[in-house]
Coordinates of C-alpha atoms and ligand atoms in Angstrom, one line a residue:
X1 CA 5.8 -6.2 10.2
X2 CA 2.4 -6.9 8.7
X3 CA 0.4 -3.9 7.6
X4 CA 2.5 -1.2 9.3
X5 CA 1.0 2.2 9.4
X6 CA 2.9 5.1 8.0
X7 CA 2.0 8.6 8.9
X8 CA 3.4 11.4 6.8
X9 CA 4.4 14.3 9.1
X10 CA 2.9 17.0 7.0
X11 CA -0.5 15.5 7.1
X12 CA -0.6 14.0 10.5
X13 CA -4.2 13.3 11.5
X14 CA -5.3 13.6 7.9
X15 CA -4.1 10.5 6.2
X16 CA -2.6 7.2 6.9
X17 CA -0.7 5.3 4.4
X18 CA -0.1 1.6 5.2
X19 CA 2.8 -0.6 4.0
X20 CA 2.4 -4.3 3.5
X21 CA 4.5 -6.6 1.3
X22 CA 1.6 -9.0 0.6
X23 CA -1.0 -6.5 -0.4
X24 CA 1.4 -4.4 -2.5
X25 CA 2.4 -7.5 -4.4
X26 CA -1.2 -8.6 -5.0
X27 CA -2.4 -5.2 -6.2
X28 CA 0.7 -5.0 -8.4
X29 CA -0.3 -8.4 -9.9
X30 CA -3.8 -7.0 -10.5
X31 CA -2.5 -3.9 -12.2
X32 CA 0.5 -5.2 -14.2
X33 CA -1.4 -7.0 -17.1
X34 CA -3.9 -4.1 -17.3
X35 CA -1.2 -1.5 -17.5
X36 CA 0.6 -3.5 -20.1
X37 CA -2.5 -3.8 -22.2
X38 CA -3.0 0.0 -21.8
X39 CA 0.6 0.6 -23.0
X40 CA 1.5 2.1 -19.7
X41 CA 4.7 1.6 -17.8
X42 CA 4.1 -1.2 -15.4
X43 CA 6.6 -0.4 -12.7
X44 CA 4.1 1.5 -10.6
X45 CA 4.2 2.1 -6.9
X46 CA 1.1 1.0 -5.0
X47 CA 0.1 3.3 -2.2
X48 CA -2.3 1.8 0.2
X49 CA -4.4 4.5 2.0
X50 CA -5.9 3.3 5.3
X51 CA -9.5 4.5 4.7
X52 CA -12.7 2.4 4.8
X53 CA -14.3 4.5 2.0
X54 CA -14.0 3.3 -1.6
X55 CA -11.4 5.1 -3.6
X56 CA -8.7 4.3 -6.2
X57 CA -6.8 6.6 -8.6
X58 CA -3.6 6.8 -10.5
X59 CA -1.3 9.7 -10.5
X60 CA 2.0 9.6 -12.3
X61 CA 3.5 6.2 -11.6
X62 CA 1.7 5.8 -8.3
X63 CA -1.6 4.0 -7.8
X64 CA -3.5 5.0 -4.7
X65 CA -6.0 2.5 -3.4
X66 CA -8.0 2.7 -0.2
X67 CA -8.0 -0.3 2.0
X68 CA -11.8 0.2 1.9
X69 CA -11.9 -0.4 -1.9
X70 CA -10.0 -3.7 -1.4
X71 CA -12.3 -4.7 1.4
X72 CA -15.5 -3.9 -0.5
X73 CA -14.4 -5.9 -3.6
X74 CA -15.4 -9.5 -3.0
X75 CA -13.4 -10.8 -6.0
X76 CA -10.2 -9.8 -7.7
X77 CA -12.2 -9.1 -10.8
X78 CA -14.1 -6.2 -9.1
X79 CA -11.0 -4.3 -8.2
X80 CA -9.2 -5.2 -11.4
X81 CA -12.2 -3.6 -13.3
X82 CA -11.7 -0.4 -11.3
X83 CA -8.0 -0.5 -12.0
X84 CA -8.7 -0.9 -15.7
X85 CA -11.0 2.1 -15.6
X86 CA -8.3 4.2 -13.9
X87 CA -5.8 3.0 -16.4
X88 CA -8.2 4.2 -19.1
X89 CA -8.1 7.7 -17.5
X90 CA -4.3 7.6 -17.4
X91 CA -3.9 6.4 -21.0
X92 CA -6.4 8.9 -22.2
X93 CA -4.4 11.8 -20.7
X94 CA -7.1 12.7 -18.3
X95 CA -4.5 12.7 -15.6
X96 CA -2.9 15.8 -17.1
X97 CA -6.0 17.8 -16.2
X98 CA -6.1 16.2 -12.8
X99 CA -2.5 17.2 -12.2
X100 CA -3.1 20.8 -13.2
X101 CA -6.0 20.9 -10.9
X102 CA -4.0 19.4 -8.0
X103 CA -1.5 22.2 -8.5
X104 CA -4.2 24.8 -8.2
X105 CA -6.5 23.3 -5.7
X106 CA -4.6 23.9 -2.5
X107 CA -7.7 23.0 -0.5
X108 CA -7.0 19.4 -1.3
X109 CA -4.1 19.3 1.1
X110 CA -4.3 15.6 1.4
X111 CA -3.9 14.8 -2.2
X112 CA -1.2 17.4 -2.6
X113 CA 0.7 16.0 0.4
X114 CA 0.3 12.5 -0.9
X115 CA 1.8 13.4 -4.1
X116 CA 4.6 15.4 -2.4
X117 CA 8.0 14.1 -1.5
X118 CA 8.1 12.1 1.7
X119 CA 4.4 11.6 1.8
X120 CA 4.6 7.9 1.5
X121 CA 7.4 7.7 3.9
X122 CA 6.9 5.2 6.7
X123 CA 6.7 6.9 10.0
X124 CA 6.6 4.2 12.7
X125 CA 5.9 0.6 13.0
X126 CA 2.6 0.7 14.6
X127 CA 1.1 -1.8 16.9
X128 CA -2.5 -2.7 16.3
X129 CA -4.0 -0.1 18.6
X130 CA -2.0 2.7 16.9
X131 CA -3.2 1.4 13.6
X132 CA -6.8 1.3 14.8
X133 CA -6.5 4.9 15.9
X134 CA -4.9 5.8 12.6
X135 CA -8.0 4.3 10.8
X136 CA -9.9 7.6 11.2
X137 CA -9.4 8.1 7.5
X138 CA -8.8 11.0 5.3
X139 CA -10.3 14.2 6.4
X140 CA -10.7 16.3 3.3
X141 CA -9.4 19.8 3.5
X142 CA -12.1 21.4 1.4
X143 CA -15.7 20.8 1.0
X144 CA -17.6 18.7 -1.4
X145 CA -17.3 21.4 -4.1
X146 CA -13.5 21.4 -3.9
X147 CA -13.5 17.6 -4.1
X148 CA -15.7 17.6 -7.2
X149 CA -13.5 20.2 -8.9
X150 CA -10.4 18.4 -8.2
X151 CA -11.3 14.8 -8.6
X152 CA -14.3 14.9 -10.8
X153 CA -13.9 13.5 -14.3
X154 CA -15.9 14.8 -17.2
X155 CA -18.7 12.7 -18.6
X156 CA -16.8 12.2 -21.9
X157 CA -13.8 11.1 -20.0
X158 CA -15.8 8.6 -18.1
X159 CA -17.1 7.1 -21.3
X160 CA -13.7 6.9 -22.8
X161 CA -12.2 5.3 -19.7
X162 CA -15.0 2.7 -19.6
X163 CA -14.4 1.8 -23.2
X164 CA -10.6 1.6 -22.7
X165 CA -11.2 -0.5 -19.6
X166 CA -13.3 -3.0 -21.6
X167 CA -10.5 -3.2 -24.2
X168 CA -7.8 -3.9 -21.5
X169 CA -10.0 -6.5 -19.8
X170 CA -10.7 -8.1 -23.2
X171 CA -7.0 -8.1 -24.1
X172 CA -6.2 -9.9 -20.9
X173 CA -9.0 -12.4 -21.1
X174 CA -10.8 -11.0 -18.1
X175 CA -14.5 -10.2 -17.5
X176 CA -15.9 -6.7 -17.0
X177 CA -18.5 -8.1 -14.7
X178 CA -16.7 -6.9 -11.6
X179 CA -16.4 -3.4 -12.9
X180 CA -20.0 -3.3 -13.8
X181 CA -21.0 -4.7 -10.4
X182 CA -19.0 -2.0 -8.6
X183 CA -20.3 0.8 -10.7
X184 CA -23.9 -0.3 -10.5
X185 CA -23.4 -0.3 -6.7
X186 CA -22.3 3.3 -6.9
X187 CA -25.1 4.2 -9.1
X188 CA -27.6 2.8 -6.6
X189 CA -25.9 5.0 -4.1
X190 CA -25.3 2.1 -1.8
X191 CA -22.2 2.5 0.2
X192 CA -20.8 -0.5 2.0
X193 CA -18.9 1.7 4.3
X194 CA -22.0 3.0 6.0
X195 CA -23.1 6.6 6.2
X196 CA -20.0 8.1 4.7
X197 CA -19.8 9.0 1.0
X198 CA -17.3 7.0 -0.9
X199 CA -14.8 9.5 -2.6
X200 CA -14.9 7.4 -5.7
X201 CA -18.6 8.0 -6.2
X202 CA -18.0 11.7 -6.1
X203 CA -15.2 11.7 -8.6
X204 CA -16.9 9.3 -11.0
X205 CA -20.4 10.3 -11.9
X206 CA -22.5 7.2 -12.8
X207 CA -25.6 8.3 -14.8
X208 CA -28.0 5.6 -15.8
X209 CA -27.1 6.0 -19.4
X210 CA -23.4 5.4 -18.7
X211 CA -24.1 2.2 -16.8
X212 CA -26.4 1.0 -19.5
X213 CA -23.7 1.5 -22.1
X214 CA -21.2 -0.3 -19.9
X215 CA -23.5 -3.2 -19.4
X216 CA -24.0 -3.6 -23.1
X217 CA -20.3 -3.6 -23.7
X218 CA -19.5 -5.9 -20.8
X219 CA -22.1 -8.6 -21.5
X220 CA -21.2 -8.6 -25.2
X221 CA -17.7 -9.9 -24.3
X222 CA -17.0 -13.6 -24.7
X223 CA -15.1 -13.3 -21.4
X224 CA -18.1 -12.0 -19.4
X225 CA -18.5 -15.3 -17.5
X226 CA -14.8 -15.9 -16.9
X227 CA -14.1 -16.1 -13.2
X228 CA -10.9 -15.3 -11.3
X229 CA -8.5 -18.2 -10.9
X230 CA -9.1 -19.9 -7.5
X231 CA -5.5 -19.2 -6.3
X232 CA -6.0 -15.5 -7.1
X233 CA -9.3 -15.5 -5.3
X234 CA -7.6 -17.1 -2.3
X235 CA -4.9 -14.4 -2.2
X236 CA -7.6 -11.8 -2.5
X237 CA -9.5 -13.4 0.5
X238 CA -6.3 -13.5 2.5
X239 CA -5.7 -9.8 1.8
X240 CA -9.2 -9.0 2.9
X241 CA -8.7 -11.0 6.1
X242 CA -5.6 -9.1 6.8
X243 CA -7.2 -5.7 6.3
X244 CA -10.2 -6.7 8.4
X245 CA -8.1 -7.9 11.3
X246 CA -5.8 -5.0 11.3
X247 CA -8.3 -2.2 10.8
X248 CA -11.6 -3.6 12.2
X249 CA -10.5 -5.7 15.1
X250 CA -10.2 -9.2 16.4
X251 CA -13.4 -10.9 15.0
X252 CA -13.6 -9.0 11.7
X253 CA -12.1 -11.7 9.6
X254 CA -14.3 -14.3 11.1
X255 CA -17.3 -12.2 10.2
X256 CA -16.0 -11.9 6.7
X257 CA -15.9 -15.6 6.2
X258 CA -19.0 -16.7 8.1
X259 CA -20.2 -18.5 5.0
X260 CA -16.9 -20.4 4.4
X261 CA -15.2 -20.8 7.8
X262 CA -13.1 -23.7 6.6
X263 CA -11.0 -21.7 4.1
X264 CA -7.3 -20.8 4.5
X265 CA -8.1 -17.1 4.5
X266 CA -10.2 -17.5 7.6
X267 CA -7.4 -19.5 9.2
X268 CA -5.0 -16.7 8.3
X269 CA -7.3 -14.1 9.8
X270 CA -7.6 -16.2 13.0
X271 CA -3.8 -16.5 13.2
X272 CA -3.3 -12.8 12.7
X273 CA -6.1 -12.0 15.3
X274 CA -4.4 -14.3 17.8
X275 CA -1.0 -12.6 17.1
X276 CA -2.5 -9.2 17.6
X277 CA -4.9 -9.8 20.5
X278 CA -4.3 -13.2 21.9
X279 CA -1.9 -15.8 23.2
X280 CA 1.5 -15.8 21.3
X281 CA 2.1 -19.5 21.8
X282 CA -1.3 -20.2 20.2
X283 CA -0.6 -17.7 17.4
X284 CA 2.7 -19.5 16.7
X285 CA 0.9 -22.9 16.5
X286 CA -1.7 -21.4 14.1
X287 CA 0.9 -19.8 12.0
X288 CA 3.0 -22.9 11.8
X289 CA -0.1 -24.7 10.6
X290 CA -0.5 -22.2 7.8
X291 CA 3.2 -22.6 6.9
X292 CA 2.5 -26.3 6.7
X293 CA -0.4 -25.8 4.4
X294 CA 1.5 -23.4 2.1
X295 CA 5.2 -23.7 2.8
X296 CA 6.1 -21.5 -0.1
X297 CA 3.9 -18.6 0.9
X298 CA 6.3 -15.9 2.1
X299 CA 3.7 -14.0 4.1
X300 CA 3.0 -17.0 6.4
X301 CA 6.7 -17.0 7.2
X302 CA 6.5 -13.2 7.7
X303 CA 3.7 -13.6 10.1
X304 CA 5.7 -16.3 12.0
X305 CA 8.5 -13.8 12.2
X306 CA 6.1 -11.2 13.6
X307 CA 4.8 -13.6 16.2
X308 CA 8.4 -14.6 17.3
X309 CA 9.5 -11.0 17.5
X310 CA 6.6 -10.2 19.7
X311 CA 7.5 -13.2 21.8
X312 CA 11.0 -11.8 22.2
X313 CA 12.7 -14.5 20.2
X314 CA 14.6 -12.5 17.6
X315 CA 16.9 -15.2 16.5
X316 CA 14.1 -17.5 15.5
X317 CA 12.2 -14.5 14.1
X318 CA 15.2 -13.7 11.8
X319 CA 15.1 -17.3 10.5
X320 CA 11.4 -16.9 9.7
X321 CA 11.9 -13.6 8.0
X322 CA 14.9 -15.0 6.1
X323 CA 12.5 -17.7 4.7
X324 CA 10.0 -14.9 3.8
X325 CA 12.8 -13.0 1.9
X326 CA 13.9 -16.1 0.1
X327 CA 10.4 -17.1 -1.0
X328 CA 9.3 -13.5 -2.0
X329 CA 9.6 -13.3 -5.8
X330 CA 8.6 -9.7 -5.6
X331 CA 11.7 -8.8 -3.6
X332 CA 9.9 -6.5 -1.3
X333 CA 12.1 -4.1 0.7
X334 CA 9.6 -4.4 3.6
X335 CA 10.6 -8.1 4.3
X336 CA 14.3 -7.3 4.1
X337 CA 13.8 -4.5 6.6
X338 CA 11.9 -6.9 8.9
X339 CA 14.8 -9.3 8.7
X340 CA 17.2 -6.5 9.6
X341 CA 15.1 -5.5 12.5
X342 CA 15.2 -9.0 13.9
X343 CA 18.9 -9.2 13.4
X344 CA 19.4 -6.0 15.3
X345 CA 17.3 -7.4 18.2
X346 CA 19.7 -10.4 18.5
X347 CA 22.3 -7.8 19.5
X348 CA 25.6 -9.5 18.6
X349 CA 28.0 -7.7 16.3
X350 CA 28.0 -10.2 13.5
X351 CA 24.2 -10.0 13.3
X352 CA 24.3 -6.2 13.4
X353 CA 26.6 -6.2 10.3
X354 CA 24.2 -8.5 8.6
X355 CA 21.3 -6.2 9.6
X356 CA 23.0 -3.3 7.9
X357 CA 23.4 -5.3 4.8
X358 CA 19.8 -6.5 4.7
X359 CA 18.3 -3.1 5.5
X360 CA 20.5 -1.4 2.8
X361 CA 19.3 -4.0 0.3
X362 CA 15.7 -3.4 1.4
X363 CA 16.1 0.4 1.0
X364 CA 17.6 0.0 -2.5
X365 CA 14.2 -1.4 -3.4
X366 CA 12.1 0.9 -1.2
X367 CA 14.0 4.2 -1.0
X368 CA 11.4 6.1 0.9
X369 CA 10.9 3.7 3.7
X370 CA 11.5 5.9 6.7
X371 CA 11.2 3.0 9.1
X372 CA 14.0 1.2 7.3
X373 CA 16.3 4.2 7.9
X374 CA 15.4 4.2 11.5
X375 CA 16.5 0.6 12.0
X376 CA 19.6 1.3 9.8
X377 CA 20.5 4.2 12.1
X378 CA 20.1 1.9 15.1
X379 CA 22.3 -0.8 13.6
X380 CA 25.1 1.6 12.7
X381 CA 24.8 3.3 16.1
X382 CA 25.3 0.0 17.9
X383 CA 28.3 -0.8 15.6
X384 CA 29.8 2.6 16.6
X385 CA 29.6 3.9 13.0
X386 CA 28.3 7.3 14.0
X387 CA 28.5 9.3 10.8
X388 CA 26.6 6.5 8.9
X389 CA 24.1 6.4 11.7
X390 CA 23.6 10.2 11.5
X391 CA 23.1 10.0 7.7
X392 CA 20.5 7.2 8.1
X393 CA 18.7 9.4 10.7
X394 CA 18.9 12.3 8.2
X395 CA 17.3 10.1 5.5
X396 CA 14.7 8.7 7.8
X397 CA 13.6 12.2 9.0
X398 CA 13.7 13.4 5.4
X399 CA 11.3 10.8 4.1
X400 CA 9.1 11.2 7.1
X401 CA 8.8 14.8 6.1
X402 CA 10.6 16.1 9.2
X403 CA 12.9 18.3 7.1
X404 CA 14.5 20.4 9.9
X405 CA 15.5 17.3 11.9
X406 CA 16.8 15.8 8.6
X407 CA 19.0 18.8 8.0
X408 CA 20.4 18.7 11.6
X409 CA 21.4 15.1 11.2
X410 CA 22.8 15.6 7.7
X411 CA 25.0 18.4 9.0
X412 CA 26.2 16.3 11.8
X413 CA 27.0 13.3 9.5
X414 CA 28.7 15.5 7.0
X415 CA 31.1 17.0 9.5
X416 CA 32.6 13.6 10.1
X417 CA 32.6 12.5 6.4
X418 CA 35.2 12.9 3.7
X419 CA 34.3 15.8 1.4
X420 CA 32.9 14.6 -1.9
X421 CA 32.3 11.0 -0.7
X422 CA 28.9 9.5 -1.6
X423 CA 27.6 9.9 1.9
X424 CA 28.8 13.5 2.1
X425 CA 27.1 14.3 -1.2
X426 CA 23.8 12.8 0.0
X427 CA 24.0 14.8 3.2
X428 CA 24.6 17.9 1.1
X429 CA 21.4 17.1 -1.0
X430 CA 19.4 17.1 2.3
X431 CA 21.0 20.2 3.6
X432 CA 20.3 22.0 0.2
X433 CA 16.7 20.7 0.1
X434 CA 14.2 23.5 0.0
X435 CA 11.5 22.9 2.6
X436 CA 8.0 23.2 1.0
X437 CA 6.0 25.9 2.6
X438 CA 3.0 24.8 4.7
X439 CA -0.3 25.2 2.9
X440 CA -3.5 25.0 4.8
X441 CA -6.8 24.2 3.3
Ligands
ZN501 ZN1 -13.6 7.5 -14.1

């Protein structure tokens, strides 16, 4: 289930949130030490927005990062620097102003819907072509002025956030070189994403003076020349390979690693491209070679599971996903749900029961995963547990933002449940939920 697209119902056509265990784990690894140094709670949700423009911001306990920002960052240090700067805004209380403005600026339908309930719900497991279509990016509801008023930080806040960022990088023994490089790029108005304007550049004014101050601070650090550990750089490269293949097509990863075609990341990109666009037997061989090179990498096992699912061999796919789950120290719900999906596809009753258990465990970790509820409903349905299936459908629709459908399923489930039981109570919550009125920008 690599890089599954999730489309919130309220914002269809406007935004695409992607879910991926590997990328979420890596970005969390980037953010965790920084957040700790900033004195912020580190249990943040990473929301990956499928958009080639550069953007990253923190709201509450959610960090939003565009796939474009990850792609444009050649090293972990570059994106870590941006995360440090955003953590500076958060620790400085600049977010409070942002949140006030979000409440007021209804033209920013996209941000509002992203922050709303159900917005990060997974819609459907997308195949590559759906995902490519979903890559249209965020269409902003308002004009540039609205964007500025909502997202723009004040100059003093920028200075504060820069200084804080330097402190966090210093405390974690990391260089500010990447942050400086990224901000200099924005100052020079160069956008790697082509003609479009990166949203980050609009929200973060980069006057020459600010960059000069930042440069002085950054180069003054004894960590300025510290480089990312090679293993982290490799994970970063593999993430970029994945985003490239899934969002930019078959040969995108190969283009990315033209200068270093021998690396594992390029091999990974090739295996994913073969899985998405090529021969499945060849994809399996390539993925097994990756597993051989890094047997403890859960995401290579996940890819093997994906390949085997596509080849209609769910029993073997379940084995591969089970390895991925076992090796995943981050305990991603996404991998559990993938395992559950494979178990359902095997079709026998014992596997269906295991599927229910795996998916429920996955959903405990990833409560808003609408796709997980869909598979759960399917497993319960095939087991003949209809009230449970209806409740799962209610939850799935709820987190996908289809509230009316959610209420219909909840009522149906409740009718067959014992009054006051946990399922009954949950159904009642959905029935009682007040549907947010549609706001158009
Ligand atoms: Zn800023």
